[in-house]
mmCIF file of C-alpha atoms in Angstrom:
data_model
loop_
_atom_site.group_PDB
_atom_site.id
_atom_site.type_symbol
_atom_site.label_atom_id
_atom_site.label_comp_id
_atom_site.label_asym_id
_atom_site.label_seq_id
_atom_site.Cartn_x
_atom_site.Cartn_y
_atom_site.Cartn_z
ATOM 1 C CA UNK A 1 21.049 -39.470 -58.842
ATOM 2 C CA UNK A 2 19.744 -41.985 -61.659
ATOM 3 C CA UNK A 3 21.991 -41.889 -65.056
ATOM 4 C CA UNK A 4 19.543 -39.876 -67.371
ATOM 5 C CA UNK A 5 21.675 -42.109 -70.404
ATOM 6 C CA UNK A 6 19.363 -44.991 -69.055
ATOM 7 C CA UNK A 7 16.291 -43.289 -69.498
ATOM 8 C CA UNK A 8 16.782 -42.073 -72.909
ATOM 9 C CA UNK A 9 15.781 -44.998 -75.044
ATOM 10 C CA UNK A 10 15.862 -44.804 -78.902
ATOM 11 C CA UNK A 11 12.179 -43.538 -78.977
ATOM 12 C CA UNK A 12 12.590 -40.709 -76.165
ATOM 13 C CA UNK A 13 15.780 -39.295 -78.006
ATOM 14 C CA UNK A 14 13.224 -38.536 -81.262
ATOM 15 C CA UNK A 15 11.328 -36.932 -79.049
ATOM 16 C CA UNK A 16 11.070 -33.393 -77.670
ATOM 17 C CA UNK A 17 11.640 -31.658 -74.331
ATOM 18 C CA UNK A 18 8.579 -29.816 -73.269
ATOM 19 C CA UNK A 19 10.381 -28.887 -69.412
ATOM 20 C CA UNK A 20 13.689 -29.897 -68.321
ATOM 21 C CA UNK A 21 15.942 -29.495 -65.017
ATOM 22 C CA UNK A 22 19.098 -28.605 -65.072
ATOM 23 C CA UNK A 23 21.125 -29.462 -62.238
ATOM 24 C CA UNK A 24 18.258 -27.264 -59.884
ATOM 25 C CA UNK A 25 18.137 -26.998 -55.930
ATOM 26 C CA UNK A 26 16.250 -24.495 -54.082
ATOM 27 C CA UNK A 27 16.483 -23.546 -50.595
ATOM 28 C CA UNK A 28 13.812 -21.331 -48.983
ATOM 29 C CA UNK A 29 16.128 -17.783 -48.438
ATOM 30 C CA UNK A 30 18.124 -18.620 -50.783
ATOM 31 C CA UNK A 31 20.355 -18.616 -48.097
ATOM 32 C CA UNK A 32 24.048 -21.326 -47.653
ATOM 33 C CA UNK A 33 22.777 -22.274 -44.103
ATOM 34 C CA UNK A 34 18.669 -22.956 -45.139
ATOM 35 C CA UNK A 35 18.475 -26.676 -45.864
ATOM 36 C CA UNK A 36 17.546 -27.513 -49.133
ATOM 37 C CA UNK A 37 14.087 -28.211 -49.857
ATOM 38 C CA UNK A 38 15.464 -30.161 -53.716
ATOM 39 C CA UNK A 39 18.739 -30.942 -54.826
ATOM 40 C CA UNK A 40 20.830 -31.449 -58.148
ATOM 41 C CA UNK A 41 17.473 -31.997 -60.008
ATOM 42 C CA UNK A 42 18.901 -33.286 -63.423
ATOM 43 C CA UNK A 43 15.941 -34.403 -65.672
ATOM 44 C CA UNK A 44 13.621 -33.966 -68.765
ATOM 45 C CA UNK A 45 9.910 -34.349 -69.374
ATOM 46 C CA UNK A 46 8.839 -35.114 -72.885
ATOM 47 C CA UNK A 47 6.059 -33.566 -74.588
ATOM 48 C CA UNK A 48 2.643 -35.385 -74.229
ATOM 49 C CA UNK A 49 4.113 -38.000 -71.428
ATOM 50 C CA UNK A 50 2.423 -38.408 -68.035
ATOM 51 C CA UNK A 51 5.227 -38.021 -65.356
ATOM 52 C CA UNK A 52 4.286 -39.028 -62.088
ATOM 53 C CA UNK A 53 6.359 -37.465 -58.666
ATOM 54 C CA UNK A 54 6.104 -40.289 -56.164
ATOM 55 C CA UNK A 55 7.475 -39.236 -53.138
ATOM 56 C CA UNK A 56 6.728 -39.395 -48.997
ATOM 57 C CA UNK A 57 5.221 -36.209 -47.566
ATOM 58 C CA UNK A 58 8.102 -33.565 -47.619
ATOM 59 C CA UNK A 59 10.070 -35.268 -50.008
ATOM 60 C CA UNK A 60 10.522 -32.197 -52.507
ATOM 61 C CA UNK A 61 7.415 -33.413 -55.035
ATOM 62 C CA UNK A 62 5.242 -29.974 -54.562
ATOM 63 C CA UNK A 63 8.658 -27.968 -54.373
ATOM 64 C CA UNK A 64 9.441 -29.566 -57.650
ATOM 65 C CA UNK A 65 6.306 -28.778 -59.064
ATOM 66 C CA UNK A 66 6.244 -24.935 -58.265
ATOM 67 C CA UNK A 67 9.577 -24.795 -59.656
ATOM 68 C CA UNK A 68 7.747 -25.231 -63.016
ATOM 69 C CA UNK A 69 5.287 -23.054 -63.064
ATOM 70 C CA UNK A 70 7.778 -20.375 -61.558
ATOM 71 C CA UNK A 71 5.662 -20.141 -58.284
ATOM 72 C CA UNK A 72 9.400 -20.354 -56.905
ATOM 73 C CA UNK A 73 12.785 -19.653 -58.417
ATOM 74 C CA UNK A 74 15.839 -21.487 -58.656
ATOM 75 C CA UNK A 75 18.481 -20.848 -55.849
ATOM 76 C CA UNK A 76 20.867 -22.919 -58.367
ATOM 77 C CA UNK A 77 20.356 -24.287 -61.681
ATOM 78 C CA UNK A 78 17.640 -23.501 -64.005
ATOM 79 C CA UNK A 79 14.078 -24.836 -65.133
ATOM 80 C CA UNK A 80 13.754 -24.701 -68.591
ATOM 81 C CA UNK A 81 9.954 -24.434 -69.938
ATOM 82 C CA UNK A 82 9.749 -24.968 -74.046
ATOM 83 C CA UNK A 83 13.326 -24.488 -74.162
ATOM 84 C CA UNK A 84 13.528 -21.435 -72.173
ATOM 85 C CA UNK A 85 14.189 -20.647 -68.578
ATOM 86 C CA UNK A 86 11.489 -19.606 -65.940
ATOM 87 C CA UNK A 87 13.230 -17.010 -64.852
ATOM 88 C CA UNK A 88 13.333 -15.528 -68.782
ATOM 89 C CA UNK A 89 9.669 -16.109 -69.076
ATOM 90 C CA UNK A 90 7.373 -13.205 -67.675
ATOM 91 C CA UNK A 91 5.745 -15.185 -64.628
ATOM 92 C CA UNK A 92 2.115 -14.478 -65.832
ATOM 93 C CA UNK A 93 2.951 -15.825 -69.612
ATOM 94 C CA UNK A 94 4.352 -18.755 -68.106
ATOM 95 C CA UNK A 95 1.104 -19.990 -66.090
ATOM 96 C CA UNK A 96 -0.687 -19.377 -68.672
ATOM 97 C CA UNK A 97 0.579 -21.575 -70.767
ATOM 98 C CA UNK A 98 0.426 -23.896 -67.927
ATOM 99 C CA UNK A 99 -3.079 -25.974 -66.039
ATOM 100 C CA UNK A 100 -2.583 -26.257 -62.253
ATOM 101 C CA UNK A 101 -4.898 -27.892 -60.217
ATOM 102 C CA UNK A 102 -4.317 -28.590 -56.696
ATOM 103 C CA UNK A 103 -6.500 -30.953 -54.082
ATOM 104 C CA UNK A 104 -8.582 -28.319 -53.117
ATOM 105 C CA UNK A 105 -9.043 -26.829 -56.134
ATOM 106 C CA UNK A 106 -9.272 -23.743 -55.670
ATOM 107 C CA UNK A 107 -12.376 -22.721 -57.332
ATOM 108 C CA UNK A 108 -13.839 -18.939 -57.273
ATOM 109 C CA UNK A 109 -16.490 -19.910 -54.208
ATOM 110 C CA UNK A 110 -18.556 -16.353 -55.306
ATOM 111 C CA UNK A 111 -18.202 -17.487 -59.146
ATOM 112 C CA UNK A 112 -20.068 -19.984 -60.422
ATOM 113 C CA UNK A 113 -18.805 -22.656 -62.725
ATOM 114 C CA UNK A 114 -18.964 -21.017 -65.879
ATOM 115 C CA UNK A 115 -16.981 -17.946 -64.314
ATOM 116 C CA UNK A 116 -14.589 -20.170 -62.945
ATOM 117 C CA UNK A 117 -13.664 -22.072 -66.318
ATOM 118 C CA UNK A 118 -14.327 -18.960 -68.065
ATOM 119 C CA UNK A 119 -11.940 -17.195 -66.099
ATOM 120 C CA UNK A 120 -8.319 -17.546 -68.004
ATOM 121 C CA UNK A 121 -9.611 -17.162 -71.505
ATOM 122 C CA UNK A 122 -11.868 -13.718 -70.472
ATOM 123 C CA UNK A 123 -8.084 -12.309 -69.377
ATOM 124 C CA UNK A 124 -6.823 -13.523 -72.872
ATOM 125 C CA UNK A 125 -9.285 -11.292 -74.327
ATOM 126 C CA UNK A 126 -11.134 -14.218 -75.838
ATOM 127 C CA UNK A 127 -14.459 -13.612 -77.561
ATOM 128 C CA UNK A 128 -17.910 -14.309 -75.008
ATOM 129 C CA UNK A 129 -19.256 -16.789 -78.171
ATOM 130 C CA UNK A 130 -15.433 -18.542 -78.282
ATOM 131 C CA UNK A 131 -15.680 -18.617 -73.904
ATOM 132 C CA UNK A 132 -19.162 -20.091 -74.070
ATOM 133 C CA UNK A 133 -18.033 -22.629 -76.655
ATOM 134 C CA UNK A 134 -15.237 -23.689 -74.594
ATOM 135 C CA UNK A 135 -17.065 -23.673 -71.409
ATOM 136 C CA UNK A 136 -19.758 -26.095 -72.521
ATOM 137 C CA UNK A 137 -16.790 -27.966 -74.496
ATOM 138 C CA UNK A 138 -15.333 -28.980 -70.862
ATOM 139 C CA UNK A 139 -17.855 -29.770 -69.356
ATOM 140 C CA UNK A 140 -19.308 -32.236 -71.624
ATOM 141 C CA UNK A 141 -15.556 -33.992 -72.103
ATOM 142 C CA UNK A 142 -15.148 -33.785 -67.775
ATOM 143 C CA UNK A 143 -18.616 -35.276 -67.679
ATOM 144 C CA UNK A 144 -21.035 -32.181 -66.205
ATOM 145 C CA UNK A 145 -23.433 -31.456 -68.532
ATOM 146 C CA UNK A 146 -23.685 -27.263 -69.156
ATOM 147 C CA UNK A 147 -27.735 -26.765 -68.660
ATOM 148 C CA UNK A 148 -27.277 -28.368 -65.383
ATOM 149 C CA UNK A 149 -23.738 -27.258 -63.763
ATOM 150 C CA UNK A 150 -22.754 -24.223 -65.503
ATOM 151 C CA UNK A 151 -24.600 -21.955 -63.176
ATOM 152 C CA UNK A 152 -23.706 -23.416 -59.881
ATOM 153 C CA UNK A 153 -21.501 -22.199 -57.500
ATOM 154 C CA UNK A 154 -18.521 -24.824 -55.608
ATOM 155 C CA UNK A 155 -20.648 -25.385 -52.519
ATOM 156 C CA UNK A 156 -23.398 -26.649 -54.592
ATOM 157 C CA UNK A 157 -21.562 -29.496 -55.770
ATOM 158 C CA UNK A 158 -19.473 -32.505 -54.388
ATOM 159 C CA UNK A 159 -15.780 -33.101 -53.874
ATOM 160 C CA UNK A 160 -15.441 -35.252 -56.993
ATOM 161 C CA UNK A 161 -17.613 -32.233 -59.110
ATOM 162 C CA UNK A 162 -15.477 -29.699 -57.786
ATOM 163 C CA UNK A 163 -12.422 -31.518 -59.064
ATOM 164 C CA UNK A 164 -13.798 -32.129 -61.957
ATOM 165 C CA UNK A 165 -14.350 -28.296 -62.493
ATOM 166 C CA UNK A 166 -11.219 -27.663 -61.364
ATOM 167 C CA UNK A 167 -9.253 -29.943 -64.487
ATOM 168 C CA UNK A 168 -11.711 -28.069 -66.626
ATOM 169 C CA UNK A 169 -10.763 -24.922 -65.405
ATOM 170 C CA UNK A 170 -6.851 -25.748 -65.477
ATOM 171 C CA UNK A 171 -7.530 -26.720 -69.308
ATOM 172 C CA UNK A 172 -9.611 -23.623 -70.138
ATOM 173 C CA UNK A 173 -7.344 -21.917 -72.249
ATOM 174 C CA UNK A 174 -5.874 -25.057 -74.000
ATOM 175 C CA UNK A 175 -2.426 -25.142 -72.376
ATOM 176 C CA UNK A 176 0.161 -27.916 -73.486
ATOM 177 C CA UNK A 177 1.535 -28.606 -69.775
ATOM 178 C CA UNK A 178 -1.161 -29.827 -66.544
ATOM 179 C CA UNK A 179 0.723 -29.736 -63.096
ATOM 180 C CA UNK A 180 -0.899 -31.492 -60.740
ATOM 181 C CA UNK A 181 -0.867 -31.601 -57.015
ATOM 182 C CA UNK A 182 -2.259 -34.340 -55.448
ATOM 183 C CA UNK A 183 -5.727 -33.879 -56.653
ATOM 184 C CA UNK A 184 -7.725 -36.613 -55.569
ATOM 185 C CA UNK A 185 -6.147 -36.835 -52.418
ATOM 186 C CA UNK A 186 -9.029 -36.118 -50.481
ATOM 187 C CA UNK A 187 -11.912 -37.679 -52.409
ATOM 188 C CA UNK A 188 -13.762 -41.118 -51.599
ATOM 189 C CA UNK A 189 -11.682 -43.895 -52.637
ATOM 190 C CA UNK A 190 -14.813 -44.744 -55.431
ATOM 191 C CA UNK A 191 -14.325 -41.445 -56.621
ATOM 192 C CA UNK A 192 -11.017 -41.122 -56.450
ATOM 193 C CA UNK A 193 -10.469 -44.360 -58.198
ATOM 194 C CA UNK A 194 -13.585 -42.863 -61.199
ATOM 195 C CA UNK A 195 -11.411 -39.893 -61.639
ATOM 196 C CA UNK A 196 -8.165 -41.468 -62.270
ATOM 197 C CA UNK A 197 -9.756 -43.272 -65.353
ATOM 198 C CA UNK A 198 -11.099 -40.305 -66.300
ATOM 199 C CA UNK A 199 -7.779 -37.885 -66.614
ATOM 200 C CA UNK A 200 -5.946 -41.033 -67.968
ATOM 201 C CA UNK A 201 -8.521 -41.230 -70.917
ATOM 202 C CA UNK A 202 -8.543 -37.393 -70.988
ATOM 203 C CA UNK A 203 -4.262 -37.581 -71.257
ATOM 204 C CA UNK A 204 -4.563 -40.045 -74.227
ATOM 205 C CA UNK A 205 -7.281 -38.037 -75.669
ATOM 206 C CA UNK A 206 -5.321 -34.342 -75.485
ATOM 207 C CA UNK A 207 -1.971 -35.303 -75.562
ATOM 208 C CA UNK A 208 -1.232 -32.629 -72.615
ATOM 209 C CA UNK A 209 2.144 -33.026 -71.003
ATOM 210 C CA UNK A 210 0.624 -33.859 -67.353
ATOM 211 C CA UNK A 211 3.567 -33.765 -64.750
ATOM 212 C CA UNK A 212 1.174 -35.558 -60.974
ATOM 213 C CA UNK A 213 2.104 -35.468 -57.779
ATOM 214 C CA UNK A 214 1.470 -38.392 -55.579
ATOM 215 C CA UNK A 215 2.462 -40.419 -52.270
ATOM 216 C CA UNK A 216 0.061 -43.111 -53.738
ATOM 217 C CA UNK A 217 1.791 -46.367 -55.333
ATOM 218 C CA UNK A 218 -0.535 -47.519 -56.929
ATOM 219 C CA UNK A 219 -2.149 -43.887 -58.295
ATOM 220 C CA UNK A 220 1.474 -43.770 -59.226
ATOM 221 C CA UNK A 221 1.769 -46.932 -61.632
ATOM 222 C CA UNK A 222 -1.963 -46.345 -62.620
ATOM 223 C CA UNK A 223 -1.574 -42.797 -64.478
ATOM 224 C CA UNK A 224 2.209 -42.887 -65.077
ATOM 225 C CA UNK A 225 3.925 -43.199 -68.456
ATOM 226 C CA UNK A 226 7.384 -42.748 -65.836
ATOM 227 C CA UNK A 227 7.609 -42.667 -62.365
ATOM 228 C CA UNK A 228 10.278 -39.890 -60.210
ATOM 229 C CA UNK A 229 10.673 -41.440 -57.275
ATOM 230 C CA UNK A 230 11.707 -38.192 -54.840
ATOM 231 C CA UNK A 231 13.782 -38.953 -51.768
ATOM 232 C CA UNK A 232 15.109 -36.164 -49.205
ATOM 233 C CA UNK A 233 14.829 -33.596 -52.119
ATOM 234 C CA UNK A 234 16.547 -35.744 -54.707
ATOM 235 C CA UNK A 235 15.159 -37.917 -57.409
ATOM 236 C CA UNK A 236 16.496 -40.820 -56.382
ATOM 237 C CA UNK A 237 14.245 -43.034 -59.459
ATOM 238 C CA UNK A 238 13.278 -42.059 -63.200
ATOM 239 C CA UNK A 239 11.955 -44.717 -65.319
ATOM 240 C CA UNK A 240 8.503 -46.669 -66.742
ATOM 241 C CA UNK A 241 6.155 -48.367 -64.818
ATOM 242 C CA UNK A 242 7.902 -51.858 -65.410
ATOM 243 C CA UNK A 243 11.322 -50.804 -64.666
ATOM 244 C CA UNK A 244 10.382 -49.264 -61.440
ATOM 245 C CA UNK A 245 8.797 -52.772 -60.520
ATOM 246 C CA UNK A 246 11.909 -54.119 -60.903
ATOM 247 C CA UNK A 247 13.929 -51.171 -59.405
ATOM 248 C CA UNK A 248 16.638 -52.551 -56.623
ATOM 249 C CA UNK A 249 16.405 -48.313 -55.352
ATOM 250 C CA UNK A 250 16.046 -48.664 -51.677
ATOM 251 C CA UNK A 251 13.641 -46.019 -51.652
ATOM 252 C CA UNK A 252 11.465 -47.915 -54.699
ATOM 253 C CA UNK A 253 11.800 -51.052 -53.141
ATOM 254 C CA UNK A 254 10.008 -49.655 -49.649
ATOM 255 C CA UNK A 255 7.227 -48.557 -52.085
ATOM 256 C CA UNK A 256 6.620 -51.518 -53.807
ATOM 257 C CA UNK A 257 6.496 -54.008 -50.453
ATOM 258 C CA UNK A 258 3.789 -51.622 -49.337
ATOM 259 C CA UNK A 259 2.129 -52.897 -52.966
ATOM 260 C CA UNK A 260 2.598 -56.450 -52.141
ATOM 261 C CA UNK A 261 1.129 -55.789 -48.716
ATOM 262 C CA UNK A 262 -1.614 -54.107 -50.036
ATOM 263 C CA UNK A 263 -2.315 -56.660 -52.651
ATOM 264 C CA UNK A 264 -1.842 -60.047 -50.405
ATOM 265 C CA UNK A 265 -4.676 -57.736 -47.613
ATOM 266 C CA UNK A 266 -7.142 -58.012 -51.267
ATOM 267 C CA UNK A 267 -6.499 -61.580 -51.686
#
């Protein structure tokens, strides 16, 4: 488990703690004998930081991620959310307050894509001329104009549209925390590549607390203000994108000869 003392420089003590892990594990039934799926998860995410989850498949990243958003409970331990346990928070509240967006999206396919940004806010009871406003607000800043996406349905657009809806969507209601799940895993490597420089700018611009899952290196240093590196269900890694180039971590070091590799195959 890294030292969270290291991590903590001068400027991360000042600032505050938007989610933080206390000494967390979950196994599926809860049970002694079910292997755990994360263990001893000991860590904090600031407010406004991007915190990548770099991890193989199966590693504990998505488990981690759930554990946020109170899509699964504790089995030891406790997630705190602004300061206050998920398992204090009413689970609806809590996603509320929290974007998810996942690699499929999961768009509304019988709504179209003013429904399916519109959808959060119309449960918070917000006014149709404050829904609208939003609505067209997203779309301009995730670059699909209203008059010509608003009223089309998922099948009518592309992978990298549909992705696009779905970070407006997960942003709707203005929430301080985006979790996200390997969302450009299955788009083009063009696209995939356009959107990552889009959600970076988009991060700088909103100052959301973003915490991204990835098995991608180099998505990883891209978009991350830190890196988790997950191992076997334990963070094994926690630090900036320099530090992890220079991490001696087994685990990191695997990762970063498949950058090499990848970069002496461009050469």
């Amino acid at each position: 488990m890294p030292d969270r003392s290291l991590t903590l420089t001068n400027d991360r003590a000042n600032q505050q703690v938007a989610i933080e892990f206390r000494d967390v594990s979950f196994r599926l039934n809860h049970r002694p004998k079910d292997r755990q799926l994360v263990k001893q998860l000991d860590f904090e995410i600031y407010q406004g930081e991007f915190l990548v989850l770099l991890g193989q498949s199966g590693c504990g990243k998505t488990t981690t991620l759930k554990l946020i958003n109170r899509l699964l409970d504790p089995s030891q331990g406790e997630v705190l959310v602004e300061g206050k346990s998920t398992k204090v928070w009413q689970p609806i509240q809590l996603r509320r307050r929290i974007g998810y967006v996942i690699q499929e999206t999961g768009l509304f396919p019988h709504f179209t894509v003013a429904q399916n940004i519109g959808l959060v806010p119309s449960l918070e009871n917000w006014s149709l001329d404050r829904i609208t406003g939003r609505i067209n607000q997203l779309l301009i800043m995730v670059g699909l104009p209203a008059e010509e996406f608003a009223d089309r349905y998922p099948h009518q657009l592309s992978g990298g549209q549909r992705q696009r809806v779905g970070v407006a969507r997960a942003l709707a209601a203005d929430p301080p925390i985006l979790l996200m799940d390997e969302p450009f895993g299955a788009l083009d490597l063009l696209t995939r590549m356009e959107m990552q420089r889009e959600l970076k700018q988009l991060q700088q611009q909103l100052g959301k607390t973003i915490v991204f899952v990835t098995h991608d290196i180099q998505e990883a240093l891209f978009l991350g203000s830190r890196i988790g590196l997950m191992h076997e269900g334990r963070l094994v890694e926690l630090c900036t994108r320099s530090d992890f180039l220079r991490s001696t971590v087994p685990q990191a070091r695997i990762f970063i000869e498949c950058l090499n590799d990848l970069q002496r195959l461009a050469i």
